[in-house]
Amino acid sequence: MSAFRFPKHFLWGGALAANQAEGAYLEDGKGLSTVDLLPAGEARRAMMKGEVPSLTPLDGQFYPSHEAIDFYHRYPEDIALFAEMGFKALRVSIAWARIYPTGEDAAPNEAGLLFYDNLFDELLAHGIQPVVTLAHFDVPVNLVGKYGSWRSRELVALFETYAITVFKRYMDKVKYWLTFNEINMLLHLPFLGAGLVFKEGDPIKQIQYQAAHHQLVASALAVRACHEIIPDAKIGCMLAAGNFYPYTCNPEDVFLGMEKDRESYFFIDVQSRGEYPGYAKRFFKDHGLSIEMQPEDAAILKQHTVDYIGFSYYSSRTTSTDPEIIKNMTSGNVFGSVANPYLQKSEWGWTIDPKGFRITANQLHDRYQKPLFVVENGFGATDSILPDGSIDDTYRIDYLKRHIAEMAEAIQDGVDIIGYTSWGCIDIVSASSGEMKKRYGYVYVDRDNEGNGSMKRMKKKSFDWYRKVIASDGANLGGE
Ligand code: BGP
């Protein structure tokens, strides 16, 4: 038993996203979402970056979001399993195109609204708080074709209308909200993050930062609406976090590490501190970017900052100015990183660094002085079913245990952390690869990369382990 007990009100739980779990991609009036255009396999990565050949699904391709794990129909069974583990919170997202199928319909889609009513009721009946992301990598496809998605200012008002609709509808049910999932993803996978499609010769950086400005204003307007409509709710931002280490103490490496961190902090500096930082203004100038802003934007950003900082943490990152060193790259939640010789990697090349979690949490605390909410953390791995039907995912337990232990240290360092929802608490489709094989869950789902399988749910070894973690307020990480 570890000595540290997390506070009683700590929000233990798990996290999912609509497009990776729900399936039912056109059911009950839902419109097509950007993620519904992402096939599994080779073509996926280029599309996520913005090379999108067609705004309709193509014959002969497999699209994992279309059925996903059928959470849309099976959520009562899944929620019962989460309740059995003792979840206090479940992070889900609303698919914008379920509520406004084209993104600009005159009235919301009642069947879509009803689905989330039922989902939230089911959670609340089990004593589980919904933590709801307004946009988790999905934009109604109509808005991509018509306006170029977030490159257009039009999206700001449309998103605000959507946010107001769901705040009003769920004001009695949802008290924790997040605006844009991993908002900094826009710089790395712009179609995934913001529905941006590029043509040859497009000024990519200019378009990305203009789209970022639109999302930042839309986020602030959502904060304003949330505070007005649900005064007892909290609304946060969401950063794909994980600090950059300089490869050496060469000041050039250290400076580059700082710049790399600022690429991500930039978003949260605006959402939490309410204004563009000086380094961003310099970056725009040095790169010849000019961001169009409306006269009222500065005041909107300043007045409607977030209540808490939501973040995902999977790994730290490493950077170097040495051309020889940067030949040895690895992946890590999509952000390129130099391989860190002190650390192991997952099967997918994601660096495993529990201490980095403590470092990242401390830095976010030092920088923003607001509560933090760990809304994603977890270990993507291949699982196999043993002849006796059990699934021994000791490697996942090991990853989670070491990360939760470092989170406990961060809290003892004085960092205010309000909750921990581990990613993919039931196996879902991988965002970056589209695979089912990359599993994060405590609950196994019988479904493979090609869409075969019965969808049957099975408990893994980690299921019981996590149940004990929660039951002991985080004191029992050993599974005794
Ligand atoms: C984050 C996303 C999630 C998610 C997770 C794991 O970037 O917010 O949607 O899937 O990472 O990544 P992957 O599914 O690619 O393993």
PDB file of C-alpha atoms in Angstrom, residues 131-132 167 174-178 223 226-227 230-236 306-308 371 373 418:
ATOM      1  CA  VAL A 131     -17.259  15.149 -18.075  1.00  0.00           C
ATOM      2  CA  VAL A 132     -18.127  16.360 -21.544  1.00  0.00           C
ATOM      3  CA  PHE A 167     -25.510  23.826 -22.183  1.00  0.00           C
ATOM      4  CA  VAL A 174     -23.402  18.035 -16.729  1.00  0.00           C
ATOM      5  CA  LYS A 175     -21.178  20.114 -14.440  1.00  0.00           C
ATOM      6  CA  TYR A 176     -17.770  19.488 -16.028  1.00  0.00           C
ATOM      7  CA  TRP A 177     -17.124  20.629 -19.581  1.00  0.00           C
ATOM      8  CA  LEU A 178     -14.139  20.887 -21.898  1.00  0.00           C
ATOM      9  CA  VAL A 223     -16.805  29.562 -21.549  1.00  0.00           C
ATOM     10  CA  CYS A 226     -21.356  27.985 -19.869  1.00  0.00           C
ATOM     11  CA  HIS A 227     -20.853  30.447 -17.019  1.00  0.00           C
ATOM     12  CA  ILE A 230     -24.795  26.810 -15.761  1.00  0.00           C
ATOM     13  CA  PRO A 231     -23.220  28.971 -13.050  1.00  0.00           C
ATOM     14  CA  ASP A 232     -22.302  25.950 -10.922  1.00  0.00           C
ATOM     15  CA  ALA A 233     -20.434  24.208 -13.775  1.00  0.00           C
ATOM     16  CA  LYS A 234     -16.709  24.256 -14.472  1.00  0.00           C
ATOM     17  CA  ILE A 235     -15.335  24.473 -17.988  1.00  0.00           C
ATOM     18  CA  GLY A 236     -11.765  23.764 -18.990  1.00  0.00           C
ATOM     19  CA  VAL A 306     -11.136  28.662 -18.397  1.00  0.00           C
ATOM     20  CA  ASP A 307     -11.766  27.377 -14.873  1.00  0.00           C
ATOM     21  CA  TYR A 308      -9.369  24.470 -15.029  1.00  0.00           C
ATOM     22  CA  PRO A 371      -6.827  23.245 -10.927  1.00  0.00           C
ATOM     23  CA  PHE A 373      -7.707  17.634 -14.549  1.00  0.00           C
ATOM     24  CA  ILE A 418      -9.115  17.316  -9.342  1.00  0.00           C
TER      25      ILE A 418
END
